[in-house]
Tab-separated table of C-alpha atoms and ligand atoms in Angstrom:
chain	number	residue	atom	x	y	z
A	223	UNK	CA	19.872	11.129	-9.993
A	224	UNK	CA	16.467	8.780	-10.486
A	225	UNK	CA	17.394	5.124	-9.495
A	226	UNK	CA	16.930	2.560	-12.003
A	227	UNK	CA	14.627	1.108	-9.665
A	228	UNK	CA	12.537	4.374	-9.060
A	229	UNK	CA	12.304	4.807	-12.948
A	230	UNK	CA	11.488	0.761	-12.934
A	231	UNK	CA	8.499	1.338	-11.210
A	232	UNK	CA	7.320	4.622	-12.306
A	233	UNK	CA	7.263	2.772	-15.509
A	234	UNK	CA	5.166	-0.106	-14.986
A	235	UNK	CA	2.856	1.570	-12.119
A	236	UNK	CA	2.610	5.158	-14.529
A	237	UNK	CA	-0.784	5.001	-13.630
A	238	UNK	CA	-0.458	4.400	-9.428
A	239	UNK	CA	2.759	6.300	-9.033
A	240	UNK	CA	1.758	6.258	-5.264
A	241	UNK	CA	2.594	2.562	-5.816
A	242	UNK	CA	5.848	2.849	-7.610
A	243	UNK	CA	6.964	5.582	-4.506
A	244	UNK	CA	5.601	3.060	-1.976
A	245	UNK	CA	7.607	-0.119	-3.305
A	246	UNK	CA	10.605	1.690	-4.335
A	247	UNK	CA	11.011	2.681	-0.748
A	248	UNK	CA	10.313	-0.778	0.173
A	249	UNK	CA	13.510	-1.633	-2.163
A	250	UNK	CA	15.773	0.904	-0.016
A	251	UNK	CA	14.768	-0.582	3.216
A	252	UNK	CA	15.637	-4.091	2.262
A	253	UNK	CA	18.765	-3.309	0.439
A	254	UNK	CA	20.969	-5.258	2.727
A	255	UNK	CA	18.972	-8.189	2.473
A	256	UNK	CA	20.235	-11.023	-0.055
A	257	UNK	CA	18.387	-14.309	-1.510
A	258	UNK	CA	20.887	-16.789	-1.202
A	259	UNK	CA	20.355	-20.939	-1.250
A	260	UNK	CA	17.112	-22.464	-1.605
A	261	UNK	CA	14.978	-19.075	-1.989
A	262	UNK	CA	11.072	-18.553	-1.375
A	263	UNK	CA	9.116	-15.423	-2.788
A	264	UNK	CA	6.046	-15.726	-0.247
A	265	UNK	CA	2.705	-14.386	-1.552
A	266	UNK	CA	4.903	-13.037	-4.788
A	267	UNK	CA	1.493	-11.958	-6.851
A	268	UNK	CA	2.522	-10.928	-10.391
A	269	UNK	CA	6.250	-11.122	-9.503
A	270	UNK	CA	6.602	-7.465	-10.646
A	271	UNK	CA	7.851	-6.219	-7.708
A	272	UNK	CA	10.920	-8.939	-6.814
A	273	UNK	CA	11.735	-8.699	-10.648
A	274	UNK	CA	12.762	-4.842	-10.522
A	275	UNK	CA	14.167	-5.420	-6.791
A	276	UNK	CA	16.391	-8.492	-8.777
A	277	UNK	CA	17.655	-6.023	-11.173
A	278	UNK	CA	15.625	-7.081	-13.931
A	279	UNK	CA	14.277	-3.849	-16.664
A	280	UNK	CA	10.606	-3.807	-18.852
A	281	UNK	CA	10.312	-2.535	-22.090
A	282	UNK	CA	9.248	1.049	-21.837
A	283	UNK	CA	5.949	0.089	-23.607
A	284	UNK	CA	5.284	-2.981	-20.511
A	285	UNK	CA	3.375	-2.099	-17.606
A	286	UNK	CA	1.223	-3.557	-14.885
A	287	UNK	CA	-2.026	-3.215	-16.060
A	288	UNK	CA	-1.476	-5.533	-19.525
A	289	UNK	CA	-4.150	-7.648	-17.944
A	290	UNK	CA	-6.938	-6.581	-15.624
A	291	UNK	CA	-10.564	-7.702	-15.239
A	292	UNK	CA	-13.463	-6.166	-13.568
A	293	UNK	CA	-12.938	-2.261	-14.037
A	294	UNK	CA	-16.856	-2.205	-13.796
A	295	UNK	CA	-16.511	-3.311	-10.411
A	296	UNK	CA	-13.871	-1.574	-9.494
A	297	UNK	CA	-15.627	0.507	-6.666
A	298	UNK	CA	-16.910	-2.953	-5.257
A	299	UNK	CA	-13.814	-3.658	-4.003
A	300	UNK	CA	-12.741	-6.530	-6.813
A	301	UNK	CA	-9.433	-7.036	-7.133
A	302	UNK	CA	-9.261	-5.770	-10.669
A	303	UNK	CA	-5.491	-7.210	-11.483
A	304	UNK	CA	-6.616	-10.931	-10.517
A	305	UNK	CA	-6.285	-11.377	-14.784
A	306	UNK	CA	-4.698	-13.811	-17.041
A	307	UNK	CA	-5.018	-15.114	-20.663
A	308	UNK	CA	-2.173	-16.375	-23.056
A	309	UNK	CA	-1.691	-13.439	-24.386
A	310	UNK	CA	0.193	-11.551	-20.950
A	311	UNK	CA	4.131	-11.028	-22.625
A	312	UNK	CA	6.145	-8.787	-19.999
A	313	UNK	CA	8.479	-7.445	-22.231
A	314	UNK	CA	11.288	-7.900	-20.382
A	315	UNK	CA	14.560	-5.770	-21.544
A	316	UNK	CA	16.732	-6.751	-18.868
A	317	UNK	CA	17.032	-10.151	-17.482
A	318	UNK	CA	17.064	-10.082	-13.091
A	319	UNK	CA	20.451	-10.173	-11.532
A	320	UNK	CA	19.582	-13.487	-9.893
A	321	UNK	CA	16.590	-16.079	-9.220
A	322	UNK	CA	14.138	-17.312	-6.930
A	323	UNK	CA	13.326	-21.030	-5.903
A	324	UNK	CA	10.188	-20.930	-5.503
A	325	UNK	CA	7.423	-17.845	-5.852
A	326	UNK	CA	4.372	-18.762	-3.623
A	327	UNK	CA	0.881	-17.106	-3.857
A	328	UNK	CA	-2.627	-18.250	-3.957
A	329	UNK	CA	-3.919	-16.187	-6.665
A	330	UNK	CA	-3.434	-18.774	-9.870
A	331	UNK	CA	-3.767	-16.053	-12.469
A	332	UNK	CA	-1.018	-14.053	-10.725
A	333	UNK	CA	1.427	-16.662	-10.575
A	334	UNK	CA	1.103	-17.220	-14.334
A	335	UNK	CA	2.194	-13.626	-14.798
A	336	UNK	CA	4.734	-14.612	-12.734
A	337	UNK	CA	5.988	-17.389	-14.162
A	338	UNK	CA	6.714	-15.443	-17.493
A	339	UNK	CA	9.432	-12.876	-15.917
A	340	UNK	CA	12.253	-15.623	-15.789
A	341	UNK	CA	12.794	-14.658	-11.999
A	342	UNK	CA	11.192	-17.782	-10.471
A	343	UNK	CA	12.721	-21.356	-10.621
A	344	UNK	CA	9.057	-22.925	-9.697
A	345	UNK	CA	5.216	-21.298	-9.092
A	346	UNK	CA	3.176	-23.053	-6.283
A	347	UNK	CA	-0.549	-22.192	-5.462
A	348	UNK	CA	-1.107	-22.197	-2.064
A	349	UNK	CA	-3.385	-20.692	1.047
A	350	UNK	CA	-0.867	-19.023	3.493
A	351	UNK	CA	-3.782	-19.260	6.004
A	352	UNK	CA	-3.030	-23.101	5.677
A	353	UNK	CA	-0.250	-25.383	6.856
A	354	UNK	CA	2.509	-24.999	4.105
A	355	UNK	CA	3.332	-27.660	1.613
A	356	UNK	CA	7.596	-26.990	2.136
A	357	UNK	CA	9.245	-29.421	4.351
A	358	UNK	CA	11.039	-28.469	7.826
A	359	UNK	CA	14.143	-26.426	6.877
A	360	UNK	CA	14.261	-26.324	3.416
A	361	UNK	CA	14.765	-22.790	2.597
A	362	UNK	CA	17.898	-21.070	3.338
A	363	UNK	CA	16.464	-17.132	2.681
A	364	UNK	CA	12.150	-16.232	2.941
A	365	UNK	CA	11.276	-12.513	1.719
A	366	UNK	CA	7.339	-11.495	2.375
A	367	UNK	CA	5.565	-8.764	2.529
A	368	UNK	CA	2.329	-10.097	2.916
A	369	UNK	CA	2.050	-11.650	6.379
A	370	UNK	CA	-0.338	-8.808	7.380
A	371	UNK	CA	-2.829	-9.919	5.140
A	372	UNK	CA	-3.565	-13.288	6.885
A	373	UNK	CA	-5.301	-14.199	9.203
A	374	UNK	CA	-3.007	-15.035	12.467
A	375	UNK	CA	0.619	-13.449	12.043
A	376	UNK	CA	1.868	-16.024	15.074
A	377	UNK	CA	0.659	-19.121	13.181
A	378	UNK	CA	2.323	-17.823	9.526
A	379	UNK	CA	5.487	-16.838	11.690
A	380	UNK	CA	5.493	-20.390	13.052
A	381	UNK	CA	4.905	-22.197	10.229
A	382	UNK	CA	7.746	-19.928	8.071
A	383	UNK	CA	10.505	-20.795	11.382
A	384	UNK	CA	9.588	-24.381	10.670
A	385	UNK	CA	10.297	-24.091	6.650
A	386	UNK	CA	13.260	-22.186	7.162
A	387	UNK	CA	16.811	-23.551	7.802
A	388	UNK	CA	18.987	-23.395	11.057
A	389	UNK	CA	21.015	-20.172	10.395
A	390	UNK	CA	18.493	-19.194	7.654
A	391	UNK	CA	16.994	-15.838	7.111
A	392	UNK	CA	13.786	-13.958	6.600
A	393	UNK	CA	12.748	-10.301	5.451
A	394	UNK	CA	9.484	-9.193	6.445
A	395	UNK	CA	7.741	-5.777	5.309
A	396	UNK	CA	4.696	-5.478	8.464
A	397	UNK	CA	2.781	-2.264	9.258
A	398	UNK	CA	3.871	-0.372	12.187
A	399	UNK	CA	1.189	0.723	15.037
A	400	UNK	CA	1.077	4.288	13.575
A	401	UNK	CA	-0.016	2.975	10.309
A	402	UNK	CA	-3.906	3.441	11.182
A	403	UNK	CA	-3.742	6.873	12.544
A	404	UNK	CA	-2.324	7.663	8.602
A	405	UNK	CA	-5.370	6.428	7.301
A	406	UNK	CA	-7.559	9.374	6.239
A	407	UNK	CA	-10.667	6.309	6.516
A	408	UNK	CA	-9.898	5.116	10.199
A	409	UNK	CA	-9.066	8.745	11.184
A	410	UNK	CA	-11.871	10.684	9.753
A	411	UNK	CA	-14.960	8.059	9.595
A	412	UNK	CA	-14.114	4.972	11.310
A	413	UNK	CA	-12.760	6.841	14.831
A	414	UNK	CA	-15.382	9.665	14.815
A	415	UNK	CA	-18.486	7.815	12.577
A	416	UNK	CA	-18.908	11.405	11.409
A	417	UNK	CA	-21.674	10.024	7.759
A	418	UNK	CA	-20.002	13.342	6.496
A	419	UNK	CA	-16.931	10.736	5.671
A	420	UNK	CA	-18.464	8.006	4.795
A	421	UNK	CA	-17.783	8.117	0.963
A	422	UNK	CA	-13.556	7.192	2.263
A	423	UNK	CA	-14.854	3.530	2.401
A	424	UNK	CA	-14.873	3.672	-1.958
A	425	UNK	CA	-11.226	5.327	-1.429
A	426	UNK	CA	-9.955	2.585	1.282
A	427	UNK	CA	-11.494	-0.321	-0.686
A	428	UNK	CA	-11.172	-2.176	2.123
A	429	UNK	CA	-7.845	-1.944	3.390
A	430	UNK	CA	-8.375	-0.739	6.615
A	431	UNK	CA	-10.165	-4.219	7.534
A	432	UNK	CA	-8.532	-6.314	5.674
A	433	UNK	CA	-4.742	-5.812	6.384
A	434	UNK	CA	-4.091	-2.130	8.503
A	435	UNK	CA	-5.760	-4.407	11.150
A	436	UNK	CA	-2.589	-6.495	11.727
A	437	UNK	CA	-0.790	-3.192	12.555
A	438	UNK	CA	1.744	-3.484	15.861
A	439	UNK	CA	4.349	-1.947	17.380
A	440	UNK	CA	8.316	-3.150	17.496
A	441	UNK	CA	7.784	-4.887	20.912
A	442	UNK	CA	4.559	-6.841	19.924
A	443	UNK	CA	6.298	-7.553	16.926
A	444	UNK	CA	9.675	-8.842	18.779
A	445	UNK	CA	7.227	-11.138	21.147
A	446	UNK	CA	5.706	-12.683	17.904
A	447	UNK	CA	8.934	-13.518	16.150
A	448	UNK	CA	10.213	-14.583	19.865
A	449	UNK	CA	7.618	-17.160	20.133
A	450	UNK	CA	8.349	-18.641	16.478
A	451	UNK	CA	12.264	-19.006	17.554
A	452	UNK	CA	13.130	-15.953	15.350
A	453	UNK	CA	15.712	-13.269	16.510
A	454	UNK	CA	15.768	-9.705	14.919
A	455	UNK	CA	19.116	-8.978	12.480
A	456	UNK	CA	17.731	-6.288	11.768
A	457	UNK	CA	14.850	-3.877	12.330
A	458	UNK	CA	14.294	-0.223	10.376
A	459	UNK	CA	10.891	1.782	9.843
A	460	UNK	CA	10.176	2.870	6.675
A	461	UNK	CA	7.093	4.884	4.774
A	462	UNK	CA	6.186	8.412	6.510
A	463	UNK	CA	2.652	10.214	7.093
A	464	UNK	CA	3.062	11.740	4.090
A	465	UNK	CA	4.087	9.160	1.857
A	466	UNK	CA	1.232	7.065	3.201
A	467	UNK	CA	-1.298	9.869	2.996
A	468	UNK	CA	-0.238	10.483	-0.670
A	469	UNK	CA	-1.132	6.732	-1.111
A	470	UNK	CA	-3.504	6.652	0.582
A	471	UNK	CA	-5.600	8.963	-2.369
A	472	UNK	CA	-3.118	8.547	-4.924
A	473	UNK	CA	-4.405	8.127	-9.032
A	474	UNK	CA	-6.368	5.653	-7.472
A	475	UNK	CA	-9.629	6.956	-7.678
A	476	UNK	CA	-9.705	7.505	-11.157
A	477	UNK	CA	-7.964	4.291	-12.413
A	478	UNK	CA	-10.996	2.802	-14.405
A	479	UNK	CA	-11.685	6.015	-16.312
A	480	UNK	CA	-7.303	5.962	-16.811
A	481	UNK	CA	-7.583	2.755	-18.452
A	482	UNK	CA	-10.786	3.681	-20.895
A	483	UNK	CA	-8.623	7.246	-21.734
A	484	UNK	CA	-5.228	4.936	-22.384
A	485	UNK	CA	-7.301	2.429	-24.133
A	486	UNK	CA	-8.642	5.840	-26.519
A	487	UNK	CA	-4.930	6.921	-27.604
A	488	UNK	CA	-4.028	5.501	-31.055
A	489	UNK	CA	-1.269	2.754	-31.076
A	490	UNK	CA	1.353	4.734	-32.442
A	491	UNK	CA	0.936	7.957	-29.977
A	492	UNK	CA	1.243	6.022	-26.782
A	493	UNK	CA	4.779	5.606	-26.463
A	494	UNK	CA	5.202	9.583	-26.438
A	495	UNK	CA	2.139	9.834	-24.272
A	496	UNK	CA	3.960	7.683	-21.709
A	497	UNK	CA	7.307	8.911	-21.716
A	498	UNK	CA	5.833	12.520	-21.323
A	499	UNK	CA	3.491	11.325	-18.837
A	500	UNK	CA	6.559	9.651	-17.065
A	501	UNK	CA	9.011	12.444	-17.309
A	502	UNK	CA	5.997	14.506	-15.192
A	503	UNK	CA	5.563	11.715	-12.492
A	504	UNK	CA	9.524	12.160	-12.081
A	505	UNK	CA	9.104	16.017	-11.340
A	506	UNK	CA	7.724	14.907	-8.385
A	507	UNK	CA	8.228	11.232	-7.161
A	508	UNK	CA	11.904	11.638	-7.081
A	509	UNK	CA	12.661	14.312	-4.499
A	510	UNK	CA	9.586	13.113	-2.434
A	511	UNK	CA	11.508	9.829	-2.543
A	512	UNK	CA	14.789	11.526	-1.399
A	513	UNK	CA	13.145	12.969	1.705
A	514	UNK	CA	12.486	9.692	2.798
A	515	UNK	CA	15.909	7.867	3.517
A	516	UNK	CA	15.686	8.191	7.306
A	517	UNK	CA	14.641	5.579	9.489
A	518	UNK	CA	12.219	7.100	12.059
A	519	UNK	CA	10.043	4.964	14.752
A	520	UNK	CA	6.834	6.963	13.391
A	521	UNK	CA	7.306	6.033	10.164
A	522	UNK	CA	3.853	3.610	9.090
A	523	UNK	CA	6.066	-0.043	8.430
A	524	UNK	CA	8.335	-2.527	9.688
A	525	UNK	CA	11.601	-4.166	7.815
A	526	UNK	CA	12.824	-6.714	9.437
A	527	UNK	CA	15.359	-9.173	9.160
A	528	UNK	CA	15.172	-12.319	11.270
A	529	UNK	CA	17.666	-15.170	12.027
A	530	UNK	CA	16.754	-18.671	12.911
B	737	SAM	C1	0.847	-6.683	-1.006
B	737	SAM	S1	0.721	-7.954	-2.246
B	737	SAM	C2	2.419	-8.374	-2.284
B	737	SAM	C3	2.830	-8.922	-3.609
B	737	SAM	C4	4.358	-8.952	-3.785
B	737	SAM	N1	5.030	-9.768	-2.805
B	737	SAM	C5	4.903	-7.558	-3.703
B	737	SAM	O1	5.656	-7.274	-2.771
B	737	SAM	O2	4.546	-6.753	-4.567
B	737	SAM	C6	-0.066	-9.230	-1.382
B	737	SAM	C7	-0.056	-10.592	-2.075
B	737	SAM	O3	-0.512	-11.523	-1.112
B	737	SAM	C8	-1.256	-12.520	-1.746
B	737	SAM	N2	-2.083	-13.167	-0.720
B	737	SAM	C9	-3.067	-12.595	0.015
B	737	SAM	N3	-3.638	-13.514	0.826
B	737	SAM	C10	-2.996	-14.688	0.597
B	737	SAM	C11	-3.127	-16.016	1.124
B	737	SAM	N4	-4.064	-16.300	2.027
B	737	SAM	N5	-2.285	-16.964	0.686
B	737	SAM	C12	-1.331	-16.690	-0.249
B	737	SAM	N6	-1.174	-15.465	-0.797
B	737	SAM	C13	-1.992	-14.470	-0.385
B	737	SAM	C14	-2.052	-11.751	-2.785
B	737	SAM	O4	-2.557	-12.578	-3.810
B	737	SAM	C15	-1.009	-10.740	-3.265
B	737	SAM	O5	-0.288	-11.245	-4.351
């Protein structure tokens, strides 16, 4: 049976469905984790992802590409969903189970997609590099996965002890130490500077520097969170070799020319276009999914849950 979340996802990322497998795994491995009080969604982007985890449903005809920018420069590393004009509706079929207090992110445009899904109580802009604006202990429950794209994991870890209540809790997806070795980029050109590979830097669009970099293992982990007066609830690892490698390639490659060919199909032949192309992408996706419910130390990231 596909869960509503797998289908969720497969739906709105049709076009990455290395993205939907990724963050529907991410959704098993923090399935014990609830927002409860004062809530904060930190580094939240388009919301899409803590919508479907809430519960929440799209339209079969929504997905997350409604508003992207850039395909031109797509091989130049731009961030091609950093996109917004008045006319972004998520058509949302299913309200979420609950909401969040506040959805931070520093990415304007992806905060106002955000801001439409009915998830978030309040949208603040904000530099996580930076001091946060939230007073000492005003959040009750923190969820983030994006702590590994800053610049100094101690100094975020710090400043999210400080915002979070006595007794409070946080639930943080961070890449594991093996998470580099997975990387078909640092493996085959970066490690061996073998020009044969060079053409992986257009695949790993910069990943590799910008946030694999923060990969560490359980221990250096426990000695950050240590430091910031944070104790481990709970720790699993999630997202094997092969689910990374099969990321790590994914539709990605070819999403510009995706978007032209989607853009080609007449309005009233997309919806079956979709649902077949869907129905394939479950074929696959869903037992690869199912092979992936153990929790193994190898495995490429950290969940953790954290008590102050
Ligand atoms: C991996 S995405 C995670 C988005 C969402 N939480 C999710 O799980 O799908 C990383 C997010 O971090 C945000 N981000 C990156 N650097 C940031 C910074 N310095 N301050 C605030 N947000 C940042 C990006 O804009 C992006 O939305």
């Amino acid at each position: 049976m596909t869960s509503e979340s797998l289908k969720q996802l497969l739906n709105i990322f049709w076009l990455r469905p290395e993205t939907a497998l990724w963050r529907h795994l991410d959704i098993e491995a923090m399935r014990d984790f609830k927002f409860t009080g004062r809530s904060l969604d930190f580094g939240c982007g388009d919301g899409l992802f803590s919508f479907i985890r809430a519960g929440g449903e799209f339209d079969p005809l929504f997905d997350a590409f409604q508003k992207t920018a850039n395909l031109d420069r797509f091989y130049e590393k731009v961030d091609v969903f950093d996109a917004y004009d008045e006319s972004y509706a998520p058509l949302v079929a299913k309200k979420p189970d609950y909401q969040i207090s506040v959805g931070f992110d520093h990415k304007p445009n992806l905060l106002k997609k955000a801001a439409g899904l009915g998830l978030y109580a309040e949208t603040v802009v904000g530099d996580g590099n930076e001091p946060l604006v939230f007073e000492d202990a005003s959040f009750d429950t923190i969820f983030s996965n994006i702590v590994y794209w800053l610049n100094d994991p101690a100094t975020t870890m710090a400043e999210l002890s400080r915002i979070l209540r006595p007794g409070g809790q946080v639930c943080l997806m961070l890449p594991n130490a093996t998470l580099p070795e997975y990387s078909f980029f640092n493996r085959l050109f970066v490690q061996t500077q073998d020009p044969a590979w060079s053409w992986l830097d257009e695949l790993d669009r910069g990943r590799l520097s910008d946030n694999i970099k923060q990969a560490a293992s359980d221990e250096q982990w426990r000695q950050i969170f240590g430091s910031a007066g944070l104790k481990v609830h709970r720790h699993t690892n999630h997202l094997s070799k092969h689910i990374i490698q099969a990321w790590d390639i994914g539709f990605r490659p070819m999403f510009p020319a995706f978007m032209k060919a989607i853009e080609a199909i007449p309005a009233d032949r997309l919806a079956d276009v979709k649902a077949e192309w869907v129905d394939s992408l479950k074929r696959f996706a869903v037992p690869f999914a199912a092979t992936e419910l153990q929790d193994n130390p190898a495995n490429a990231f950290h969940c953790y849950v954290l008590t102050k």
